[in-house]
Short mmCIF file of C-alpha atoms and ligand atoms in Angstrom, two decimals:
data_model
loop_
_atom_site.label_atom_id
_atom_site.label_comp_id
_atom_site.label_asym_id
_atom_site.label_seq_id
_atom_site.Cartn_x
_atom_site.Cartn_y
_atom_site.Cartn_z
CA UNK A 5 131.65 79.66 80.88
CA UNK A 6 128.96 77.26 78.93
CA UNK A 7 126.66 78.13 82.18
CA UNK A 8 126.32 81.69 81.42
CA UNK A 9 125.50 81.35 77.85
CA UNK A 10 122.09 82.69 77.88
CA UNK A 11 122.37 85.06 80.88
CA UNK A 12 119.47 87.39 81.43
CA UNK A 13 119.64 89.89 84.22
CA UNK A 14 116.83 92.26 85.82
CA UNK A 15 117.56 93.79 88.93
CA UNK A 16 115.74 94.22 92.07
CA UNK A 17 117.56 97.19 93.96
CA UNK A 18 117.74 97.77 97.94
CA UNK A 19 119.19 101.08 98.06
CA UNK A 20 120.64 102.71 101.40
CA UNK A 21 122.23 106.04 101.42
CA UNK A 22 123.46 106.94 104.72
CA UNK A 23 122.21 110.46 105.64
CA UNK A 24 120.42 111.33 109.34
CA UNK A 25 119.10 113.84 110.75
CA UNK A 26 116.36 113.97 113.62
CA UNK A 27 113.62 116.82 113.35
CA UNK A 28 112.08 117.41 116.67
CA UNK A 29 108.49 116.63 116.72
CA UNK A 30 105.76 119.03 117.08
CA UNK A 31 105.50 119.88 121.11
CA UNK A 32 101.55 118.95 122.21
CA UNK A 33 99.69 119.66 125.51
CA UNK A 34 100.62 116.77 127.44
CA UNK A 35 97.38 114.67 128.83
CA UNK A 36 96.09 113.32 132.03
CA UNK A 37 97.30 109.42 132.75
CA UNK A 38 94.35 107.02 132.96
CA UNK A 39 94.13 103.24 132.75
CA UNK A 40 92.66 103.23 129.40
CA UNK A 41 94.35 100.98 126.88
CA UNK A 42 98.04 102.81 126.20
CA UNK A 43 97.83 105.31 123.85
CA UNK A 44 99.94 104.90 120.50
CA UNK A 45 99.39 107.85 118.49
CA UNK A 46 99.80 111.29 118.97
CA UNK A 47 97.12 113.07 121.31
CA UNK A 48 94.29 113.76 118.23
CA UNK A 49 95.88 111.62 115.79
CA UNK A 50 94.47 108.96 114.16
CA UNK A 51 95.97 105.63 114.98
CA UNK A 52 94.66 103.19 112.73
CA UNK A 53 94.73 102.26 108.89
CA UNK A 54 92.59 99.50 107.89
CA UNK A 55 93.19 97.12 110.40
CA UNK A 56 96.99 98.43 110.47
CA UNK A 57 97.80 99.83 114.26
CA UNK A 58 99.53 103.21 113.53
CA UNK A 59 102.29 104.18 117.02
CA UNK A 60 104.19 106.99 117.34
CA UNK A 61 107.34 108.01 115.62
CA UNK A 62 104.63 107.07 112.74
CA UNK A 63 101.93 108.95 112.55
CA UNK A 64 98.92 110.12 109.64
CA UNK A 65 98.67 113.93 109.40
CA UNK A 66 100.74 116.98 110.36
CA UNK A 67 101.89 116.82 113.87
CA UNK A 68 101.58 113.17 113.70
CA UNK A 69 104.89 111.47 113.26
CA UNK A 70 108.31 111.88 114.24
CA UNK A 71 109.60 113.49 111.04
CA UNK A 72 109.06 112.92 107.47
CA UNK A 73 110.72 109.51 107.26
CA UNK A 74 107.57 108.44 109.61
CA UNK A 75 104.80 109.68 107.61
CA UNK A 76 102.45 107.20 106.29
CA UNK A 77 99.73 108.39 104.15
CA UNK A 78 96.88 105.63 104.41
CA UNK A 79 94.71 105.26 101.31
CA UNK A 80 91.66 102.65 101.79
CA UNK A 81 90.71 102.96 104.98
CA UNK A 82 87.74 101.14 105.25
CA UNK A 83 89.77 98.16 103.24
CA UNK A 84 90.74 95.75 106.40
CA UNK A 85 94.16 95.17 104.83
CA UNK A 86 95.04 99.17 103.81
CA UNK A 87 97.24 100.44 101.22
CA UNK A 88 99.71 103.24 102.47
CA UNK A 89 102.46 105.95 100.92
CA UNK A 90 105.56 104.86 102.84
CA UNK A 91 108.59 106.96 101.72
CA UNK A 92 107.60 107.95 98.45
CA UNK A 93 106.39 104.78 96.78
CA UNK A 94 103.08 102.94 97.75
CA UNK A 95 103.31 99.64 99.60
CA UNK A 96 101.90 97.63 101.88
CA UNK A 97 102.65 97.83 105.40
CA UNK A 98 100.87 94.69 107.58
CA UNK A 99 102.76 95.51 110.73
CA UNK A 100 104.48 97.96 112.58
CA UNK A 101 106.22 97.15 116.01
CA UNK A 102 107.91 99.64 118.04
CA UNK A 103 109.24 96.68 120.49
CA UNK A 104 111.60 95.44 118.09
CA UNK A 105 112.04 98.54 115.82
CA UNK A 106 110.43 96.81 112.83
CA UNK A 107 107.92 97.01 109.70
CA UNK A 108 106.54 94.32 107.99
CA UNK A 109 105.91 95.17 104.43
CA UNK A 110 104.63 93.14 101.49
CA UNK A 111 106.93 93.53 98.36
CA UNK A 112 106.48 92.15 94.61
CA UNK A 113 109.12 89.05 93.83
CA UNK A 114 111.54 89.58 91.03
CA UNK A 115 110.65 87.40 87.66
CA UNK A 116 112.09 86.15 84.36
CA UNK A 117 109.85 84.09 81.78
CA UNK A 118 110.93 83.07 78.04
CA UNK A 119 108.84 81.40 75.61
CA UNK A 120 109.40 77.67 73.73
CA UNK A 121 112.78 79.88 71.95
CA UNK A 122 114.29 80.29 75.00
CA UNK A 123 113.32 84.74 74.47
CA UNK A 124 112.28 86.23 77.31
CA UNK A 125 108.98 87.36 77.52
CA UNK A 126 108.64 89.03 80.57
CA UNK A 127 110.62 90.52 83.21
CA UNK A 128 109.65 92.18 86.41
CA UNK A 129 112.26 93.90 88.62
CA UNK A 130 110.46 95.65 91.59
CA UNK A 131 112.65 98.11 93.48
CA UNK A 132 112.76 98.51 96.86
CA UNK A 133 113.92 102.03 97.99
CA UNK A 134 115.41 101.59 102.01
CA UNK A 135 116.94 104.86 102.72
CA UNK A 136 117.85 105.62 106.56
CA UNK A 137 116.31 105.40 108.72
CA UNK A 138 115.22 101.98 107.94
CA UNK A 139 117.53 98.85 106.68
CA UNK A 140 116.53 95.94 105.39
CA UNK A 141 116.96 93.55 108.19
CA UNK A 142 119.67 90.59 107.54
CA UNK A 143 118.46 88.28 110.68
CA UNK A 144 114.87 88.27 109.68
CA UNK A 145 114.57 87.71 106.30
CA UNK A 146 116.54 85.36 103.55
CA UNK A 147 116.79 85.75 100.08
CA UNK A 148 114.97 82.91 98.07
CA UNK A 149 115.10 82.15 95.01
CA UNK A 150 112.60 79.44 92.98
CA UNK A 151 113.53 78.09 89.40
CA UNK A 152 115.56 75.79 86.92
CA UNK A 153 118.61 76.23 85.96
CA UNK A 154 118.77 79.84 87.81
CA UNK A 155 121.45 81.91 89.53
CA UNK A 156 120.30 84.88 91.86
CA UNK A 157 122.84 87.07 93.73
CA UNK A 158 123.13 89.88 96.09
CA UNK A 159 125.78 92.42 95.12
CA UNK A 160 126.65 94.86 97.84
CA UNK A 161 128.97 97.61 99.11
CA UNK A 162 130.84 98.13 102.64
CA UNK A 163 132.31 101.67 101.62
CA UNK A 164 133.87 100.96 98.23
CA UNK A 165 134.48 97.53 99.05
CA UNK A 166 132.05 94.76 96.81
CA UNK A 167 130.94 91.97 97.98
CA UNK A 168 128.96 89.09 96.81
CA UNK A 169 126.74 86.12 97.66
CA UNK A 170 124.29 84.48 96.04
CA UNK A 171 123.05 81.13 94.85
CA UNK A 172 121.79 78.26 92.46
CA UNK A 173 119.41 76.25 91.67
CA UNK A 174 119.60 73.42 89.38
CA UNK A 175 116.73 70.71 87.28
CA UNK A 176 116.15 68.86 84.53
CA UNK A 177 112.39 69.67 85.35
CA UNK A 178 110.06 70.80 87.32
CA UNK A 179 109.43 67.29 88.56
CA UNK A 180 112.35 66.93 90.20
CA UNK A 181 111.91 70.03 92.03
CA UNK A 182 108.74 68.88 93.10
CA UNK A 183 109.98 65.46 94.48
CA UNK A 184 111.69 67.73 96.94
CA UNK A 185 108.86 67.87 99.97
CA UNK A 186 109.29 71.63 101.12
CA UNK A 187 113.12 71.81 101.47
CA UNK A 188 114.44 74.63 99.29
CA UNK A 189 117.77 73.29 98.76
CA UNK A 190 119.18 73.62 95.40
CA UNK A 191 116.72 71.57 93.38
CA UNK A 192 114.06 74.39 91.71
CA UNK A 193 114.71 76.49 95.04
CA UNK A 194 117.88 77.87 97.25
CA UNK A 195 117.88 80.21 100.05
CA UNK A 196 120.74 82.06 101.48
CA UNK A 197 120.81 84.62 104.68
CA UNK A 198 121.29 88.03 103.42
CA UNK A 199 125.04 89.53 104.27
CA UNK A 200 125.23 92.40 106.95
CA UNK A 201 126.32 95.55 107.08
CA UNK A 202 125.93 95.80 103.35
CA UNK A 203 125.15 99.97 102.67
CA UNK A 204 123.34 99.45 99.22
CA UNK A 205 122.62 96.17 97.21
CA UNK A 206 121.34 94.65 94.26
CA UNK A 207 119.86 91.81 93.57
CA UNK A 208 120.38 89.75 90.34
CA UNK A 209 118.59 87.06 88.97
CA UNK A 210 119.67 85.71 85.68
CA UNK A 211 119.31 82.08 83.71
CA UNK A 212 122.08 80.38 82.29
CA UNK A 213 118.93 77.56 81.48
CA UNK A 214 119.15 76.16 77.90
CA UNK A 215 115.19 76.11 76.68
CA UNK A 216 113.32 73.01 78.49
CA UNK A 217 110.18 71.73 78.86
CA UNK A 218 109.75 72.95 82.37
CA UNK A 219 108.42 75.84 83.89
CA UNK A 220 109.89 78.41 81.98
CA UNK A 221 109.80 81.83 85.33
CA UNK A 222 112.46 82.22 87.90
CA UNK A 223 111.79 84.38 90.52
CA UNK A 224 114.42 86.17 93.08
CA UNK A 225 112.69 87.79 96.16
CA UNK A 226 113.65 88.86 100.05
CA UNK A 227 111.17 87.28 102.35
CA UNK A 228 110.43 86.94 106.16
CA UNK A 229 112.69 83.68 107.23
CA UNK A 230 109.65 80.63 107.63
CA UNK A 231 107.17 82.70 105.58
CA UNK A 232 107.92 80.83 101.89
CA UNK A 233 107.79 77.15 102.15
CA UNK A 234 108.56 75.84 99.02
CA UNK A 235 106.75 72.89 97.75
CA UNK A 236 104.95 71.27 94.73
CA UNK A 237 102.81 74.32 94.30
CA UNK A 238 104.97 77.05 94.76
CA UNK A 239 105.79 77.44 90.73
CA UNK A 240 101.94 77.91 90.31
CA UNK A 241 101.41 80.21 93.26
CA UNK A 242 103.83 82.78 92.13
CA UNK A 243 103.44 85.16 89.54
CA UNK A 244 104.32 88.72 88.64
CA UNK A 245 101.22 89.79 90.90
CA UNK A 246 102.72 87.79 93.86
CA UNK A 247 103.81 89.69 97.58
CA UNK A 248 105.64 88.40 99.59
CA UNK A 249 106.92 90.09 103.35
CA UNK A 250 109.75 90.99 104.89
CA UNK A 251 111.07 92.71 107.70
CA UNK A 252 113.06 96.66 107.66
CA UNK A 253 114.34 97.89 110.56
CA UNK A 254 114.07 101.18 111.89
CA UNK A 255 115.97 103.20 114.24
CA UNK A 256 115.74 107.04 115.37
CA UNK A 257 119.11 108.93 114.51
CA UNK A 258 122.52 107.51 113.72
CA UNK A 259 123.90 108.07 117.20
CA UNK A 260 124.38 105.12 120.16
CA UNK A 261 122.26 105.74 123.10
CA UNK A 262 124.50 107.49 125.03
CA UNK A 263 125.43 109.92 122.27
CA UNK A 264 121.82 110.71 121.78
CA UNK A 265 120.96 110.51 125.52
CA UNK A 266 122.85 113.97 126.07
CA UNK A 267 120.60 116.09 123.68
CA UNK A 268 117.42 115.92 126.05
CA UNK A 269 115.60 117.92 123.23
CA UNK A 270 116.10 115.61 120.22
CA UNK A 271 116.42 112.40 122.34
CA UNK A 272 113.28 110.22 121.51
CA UNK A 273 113.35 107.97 124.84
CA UNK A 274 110.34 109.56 127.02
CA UNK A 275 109.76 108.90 130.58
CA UNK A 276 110.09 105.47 132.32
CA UNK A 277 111.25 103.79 129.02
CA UNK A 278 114.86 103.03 128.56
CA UNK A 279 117.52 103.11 125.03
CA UNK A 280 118.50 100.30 123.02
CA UNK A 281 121.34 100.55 120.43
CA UNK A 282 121.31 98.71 117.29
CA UNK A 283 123.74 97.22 115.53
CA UNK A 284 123.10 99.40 112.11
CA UNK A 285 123.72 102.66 114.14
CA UNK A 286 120.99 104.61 115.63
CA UNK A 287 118.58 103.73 118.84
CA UNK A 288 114.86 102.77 119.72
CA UNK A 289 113.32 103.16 122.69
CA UNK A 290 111.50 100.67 125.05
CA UNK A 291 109.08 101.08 128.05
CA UNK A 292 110.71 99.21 131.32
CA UNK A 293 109.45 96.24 133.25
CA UNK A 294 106.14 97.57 134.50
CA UNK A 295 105.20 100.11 131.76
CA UNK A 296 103.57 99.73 128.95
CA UNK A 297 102.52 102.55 126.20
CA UNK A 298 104.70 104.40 123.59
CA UNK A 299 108.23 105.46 124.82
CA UNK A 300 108.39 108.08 122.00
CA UNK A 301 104.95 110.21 123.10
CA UNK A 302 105.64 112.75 125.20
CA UNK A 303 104.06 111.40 128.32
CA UNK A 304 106.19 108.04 127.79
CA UNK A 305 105.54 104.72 128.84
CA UNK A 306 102.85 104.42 131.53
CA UNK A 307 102.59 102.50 134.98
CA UNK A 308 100.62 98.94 134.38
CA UNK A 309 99.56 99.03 138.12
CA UNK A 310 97.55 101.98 139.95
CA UNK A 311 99.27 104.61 141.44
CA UNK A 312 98.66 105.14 145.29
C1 NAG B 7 124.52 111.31 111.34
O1 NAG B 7 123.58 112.33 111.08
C2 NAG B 7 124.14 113.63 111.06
C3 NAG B 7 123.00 114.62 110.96
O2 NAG B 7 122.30 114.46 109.78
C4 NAG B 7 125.10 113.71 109.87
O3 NAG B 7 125.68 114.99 109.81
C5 NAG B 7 126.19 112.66 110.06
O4 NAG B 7 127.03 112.65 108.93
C6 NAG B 7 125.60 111.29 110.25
N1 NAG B 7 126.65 110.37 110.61
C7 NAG B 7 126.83 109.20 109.99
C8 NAG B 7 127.94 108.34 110.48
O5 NAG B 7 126.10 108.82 109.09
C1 NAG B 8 89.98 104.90 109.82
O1 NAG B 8 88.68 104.65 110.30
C2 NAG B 8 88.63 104.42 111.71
C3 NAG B 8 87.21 104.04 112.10
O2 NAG B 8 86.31 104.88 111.48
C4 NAG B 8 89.10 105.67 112.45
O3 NAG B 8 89.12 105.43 113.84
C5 NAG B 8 90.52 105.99 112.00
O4 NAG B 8 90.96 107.19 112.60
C6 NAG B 8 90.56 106.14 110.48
N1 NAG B 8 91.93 106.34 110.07
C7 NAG B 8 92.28 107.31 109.25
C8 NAG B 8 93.72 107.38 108.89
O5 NAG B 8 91.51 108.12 108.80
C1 NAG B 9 94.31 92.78 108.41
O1 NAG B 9 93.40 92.24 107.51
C2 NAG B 9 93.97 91.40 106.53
C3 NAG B 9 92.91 91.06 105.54
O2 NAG B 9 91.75 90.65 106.17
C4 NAG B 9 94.56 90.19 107.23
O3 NAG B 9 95.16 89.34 106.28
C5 NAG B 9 95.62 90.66 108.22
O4 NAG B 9 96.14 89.58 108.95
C6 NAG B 9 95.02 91.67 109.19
N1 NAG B 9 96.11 92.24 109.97
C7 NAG B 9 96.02 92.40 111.28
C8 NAG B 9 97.17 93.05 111.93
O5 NAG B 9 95.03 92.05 111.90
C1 NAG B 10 102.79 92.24 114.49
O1 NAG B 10 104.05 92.30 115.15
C2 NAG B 10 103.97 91.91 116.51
C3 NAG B 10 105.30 92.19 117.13
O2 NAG B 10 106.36 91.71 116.36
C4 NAG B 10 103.59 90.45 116.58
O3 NAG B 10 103.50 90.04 117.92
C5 NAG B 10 102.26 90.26 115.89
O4 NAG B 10 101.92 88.89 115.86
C6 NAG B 10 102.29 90.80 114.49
N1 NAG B 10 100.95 90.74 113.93
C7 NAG B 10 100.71 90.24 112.73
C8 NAG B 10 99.29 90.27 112.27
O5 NAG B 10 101.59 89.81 112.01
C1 NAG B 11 113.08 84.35 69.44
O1 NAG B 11 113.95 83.26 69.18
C2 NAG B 11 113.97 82.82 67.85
C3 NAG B 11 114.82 81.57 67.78
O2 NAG B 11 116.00 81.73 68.49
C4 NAG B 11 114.48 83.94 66.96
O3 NAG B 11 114.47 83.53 65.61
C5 NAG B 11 113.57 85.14 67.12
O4 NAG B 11 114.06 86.24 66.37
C6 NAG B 11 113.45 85.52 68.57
N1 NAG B 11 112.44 86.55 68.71
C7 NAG B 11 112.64 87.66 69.34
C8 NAG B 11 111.48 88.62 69.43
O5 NAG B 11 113.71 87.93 69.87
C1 NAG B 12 126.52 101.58 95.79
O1 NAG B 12 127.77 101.89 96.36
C2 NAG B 12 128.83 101.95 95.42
C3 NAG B 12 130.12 102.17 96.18
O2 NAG B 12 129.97 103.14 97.18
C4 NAG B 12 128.54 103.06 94.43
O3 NAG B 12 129.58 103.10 93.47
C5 NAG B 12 127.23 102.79 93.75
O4 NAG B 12 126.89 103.86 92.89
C6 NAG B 12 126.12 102.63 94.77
N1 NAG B 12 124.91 102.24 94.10
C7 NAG B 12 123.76 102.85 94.32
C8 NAG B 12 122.61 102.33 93.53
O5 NAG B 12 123.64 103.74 95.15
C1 NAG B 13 102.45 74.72 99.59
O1 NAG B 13 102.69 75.80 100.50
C2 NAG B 13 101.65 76.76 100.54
C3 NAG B 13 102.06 77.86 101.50
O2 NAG B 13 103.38 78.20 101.36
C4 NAG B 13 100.36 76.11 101.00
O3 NAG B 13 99.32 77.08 100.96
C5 NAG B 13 100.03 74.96 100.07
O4 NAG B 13 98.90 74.30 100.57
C6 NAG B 13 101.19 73.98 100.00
N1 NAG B 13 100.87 72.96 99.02
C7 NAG B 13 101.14 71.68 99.22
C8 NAG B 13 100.78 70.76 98.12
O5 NAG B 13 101.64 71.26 100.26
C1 NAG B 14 98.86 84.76 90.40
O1 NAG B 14 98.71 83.74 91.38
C2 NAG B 14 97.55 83.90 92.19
C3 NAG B 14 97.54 82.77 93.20
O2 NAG B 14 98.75 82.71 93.87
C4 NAG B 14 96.30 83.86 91.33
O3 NAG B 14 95.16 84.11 92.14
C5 NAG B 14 96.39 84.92 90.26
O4 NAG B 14 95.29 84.80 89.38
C6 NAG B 14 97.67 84.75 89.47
N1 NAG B 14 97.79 85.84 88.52
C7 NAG B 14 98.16 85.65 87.27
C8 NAG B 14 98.27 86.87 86.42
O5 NAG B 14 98.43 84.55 86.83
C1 NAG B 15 125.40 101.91 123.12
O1 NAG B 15 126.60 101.84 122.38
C2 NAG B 15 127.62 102.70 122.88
C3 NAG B 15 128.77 102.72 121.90
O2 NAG B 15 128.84 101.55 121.14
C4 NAG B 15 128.04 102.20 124.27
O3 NAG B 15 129.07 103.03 124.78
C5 NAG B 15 126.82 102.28 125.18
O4 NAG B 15 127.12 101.75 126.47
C6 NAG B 15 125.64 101.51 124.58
N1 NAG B 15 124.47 101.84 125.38
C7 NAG B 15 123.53 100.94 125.68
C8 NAG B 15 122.37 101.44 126.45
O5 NAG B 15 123.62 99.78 125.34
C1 NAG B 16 120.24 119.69 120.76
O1 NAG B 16 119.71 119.57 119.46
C2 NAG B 16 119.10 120.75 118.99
C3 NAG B 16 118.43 120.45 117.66
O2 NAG B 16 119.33 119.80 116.80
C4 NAG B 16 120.17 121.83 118.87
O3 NAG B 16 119.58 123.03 118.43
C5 NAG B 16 120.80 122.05 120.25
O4 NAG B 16 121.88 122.97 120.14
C6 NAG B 16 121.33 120.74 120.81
N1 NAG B 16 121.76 120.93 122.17
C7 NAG B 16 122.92 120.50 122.64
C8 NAG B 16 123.22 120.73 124.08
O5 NAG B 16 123.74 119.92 121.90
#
């Protein structure tokens, strides 16, 4: 195995641990309908971070989201672009969207550097923590991963089973990785799709590179699919201060729709909004044709025309 001579590892790790449980909400007075701009938030919650728009099962504040798995803690308000506690580390959250059951986070890229020996000078291996209910999600996001003479790979579990998947990139130097005119395709860059169904992973990154002239960092990272082009730049542009975003789903419970549907107390679907299952287990809710609003407030999704 001449390849894995030199072999570095550092580990970026997506934990999931399956473990539900829905806590009802806090019951509030319910409010009178009006044709103001749908409400998002909790009645007397704030709904904004920054510039970040804050909906229901999230929420700011006691009373304010769904249960603790929803709490978001926002730090720099006035800061258009705010940071926020997010399950017990700090991150950035750009987007929330209760449509699609999604958050868009930003999230530091894994990195290995050596020196002219060939030692390596500096690793970085940011974890990502994605316990239920969210999951990292496999159809929006692909694992990239920029460098010479570099092997990244996902190592997961379904039950005790392992599996594996990963890739390689290969060159002599960096310019033949910039002769490539944004493909990432094996030469300084590859890109896989991310496996599903996978309960916990890890992501290695390691170099089997024999000491060259080139660029001397790797980097391993997750990242919203069309939201890395790689190019001539790209070595220069990342660094250990780089984030990049990608997409966890959410879902409320671990039970199908019509599991959940017969527990009218704990079921999260509100009026004139209607269940959608997803494929990791659990539900979200959506407003029907002709509603808009939040489906998880207590007043539900709202009526776009006038009543008469
Ligand atoms: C679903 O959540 C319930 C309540 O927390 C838990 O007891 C159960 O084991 C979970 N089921 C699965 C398949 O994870
Ligand atoms: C942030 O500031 C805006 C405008 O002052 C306010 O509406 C919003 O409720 C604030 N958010 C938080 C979490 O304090
Ligand atoms: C929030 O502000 C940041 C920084 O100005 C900007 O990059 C981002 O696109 C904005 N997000 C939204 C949802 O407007
Ligand atoms: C936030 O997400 C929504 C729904 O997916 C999308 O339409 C919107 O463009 C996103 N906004 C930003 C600033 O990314
Ligand atoms: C770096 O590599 C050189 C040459 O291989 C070796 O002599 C030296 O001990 C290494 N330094 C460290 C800090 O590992
Ligand atoms: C991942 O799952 C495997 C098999 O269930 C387990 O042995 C391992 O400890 C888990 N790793 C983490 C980080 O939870
Ligand atoms: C490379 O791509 C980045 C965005 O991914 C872009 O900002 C930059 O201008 C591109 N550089 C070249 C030389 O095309
Ligand atoms: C990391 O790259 C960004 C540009 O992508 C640059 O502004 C920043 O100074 C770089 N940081 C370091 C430590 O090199
Ligand atoms: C949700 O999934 C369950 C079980 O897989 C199925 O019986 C049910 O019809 C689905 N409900 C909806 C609304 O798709
Ligand atoms: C509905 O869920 C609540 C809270 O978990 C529980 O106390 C209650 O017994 C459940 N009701 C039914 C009919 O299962």
């Amino acid at each position: 195995m001449p390849l894995l001579g030199r072999m570095h590892i550092l580990q970026l790790s997506l934990v999931m641990v399956v473990e539900v449980t829905i806590l009802p909400g806090t019951p509030t007075p319910t409010t009178a309908k009006s044709l103001l701009p749908p409400q998002l938030a909790r009645p007397g919650c704030p709904d904004h971070c920054g510039n970040l728009t804050i909906p229901y099962p999230f929420g700011i504040g006691s009373g304010c989201y769904l249960d603790y798995r929803f709490e978001i803690t926002c730090y720099h308000n006035s800061t258009q672009q705010p940071t926020t506690r997010w399950m017990t580390s700090d991150i950035d959250i750009t987007n929330i969207s209760l449509y699609d059951g999604e958050v868009q986070i930003l999230q530091f890229a894994a990195s290995d550097c050596y020196d002219a020996h060939g030692n390596s000078t500096e690793t970085n291996s940011p974890e990502l923590w994605v316990p239920p209910p969210y999951t990292i999600s496999e159809t929006k996001n692909v694992f990239v991963e920029v460098g010479c003479d570099t092997y990244a790979f996902f190592i997961g579990y379904r039950g005790e089973e392992e599996y594996t998947t990963g890739c390689m990139s290969k060159c002599d130097n960096l310019g033949n990785a910039i002769d490539q005119r944004d493909t990432c395709s094996g030469a300084g860059c590859c890109q896989t799709k991310i496996p599903s169904g996978l309960k916990n992973r890890t992501v290695t990154l390691g170099s089997y590179t024999d000491v060259r002239d080139s660029h001397r960092c790797s980097y391993a990272f997750l990242v919203q699919e069309g939201e890395f082009n790689f190019n001539s730049t790209s070595f220069r542009e990342l660094n250990d201060t780089t984030k990049l975003p990608a997409i966890i789903d959410w879902v409320i419970g671990n039970e199908s729709c019509d599991i959940a549907a017969k527990n009218e107390s704990t079921f999260a679907c509100k009026a004139n909004s209607y269940c959608h299952n997803r494929s990791s287990g659990g539900y979200i809710c959506r407003c029907r044709s002709g509603y808009e609003g939040n489906p998880y407030l207590p007043d539900g999704c709202q009526g776009t025309k006038p009543e008469i």
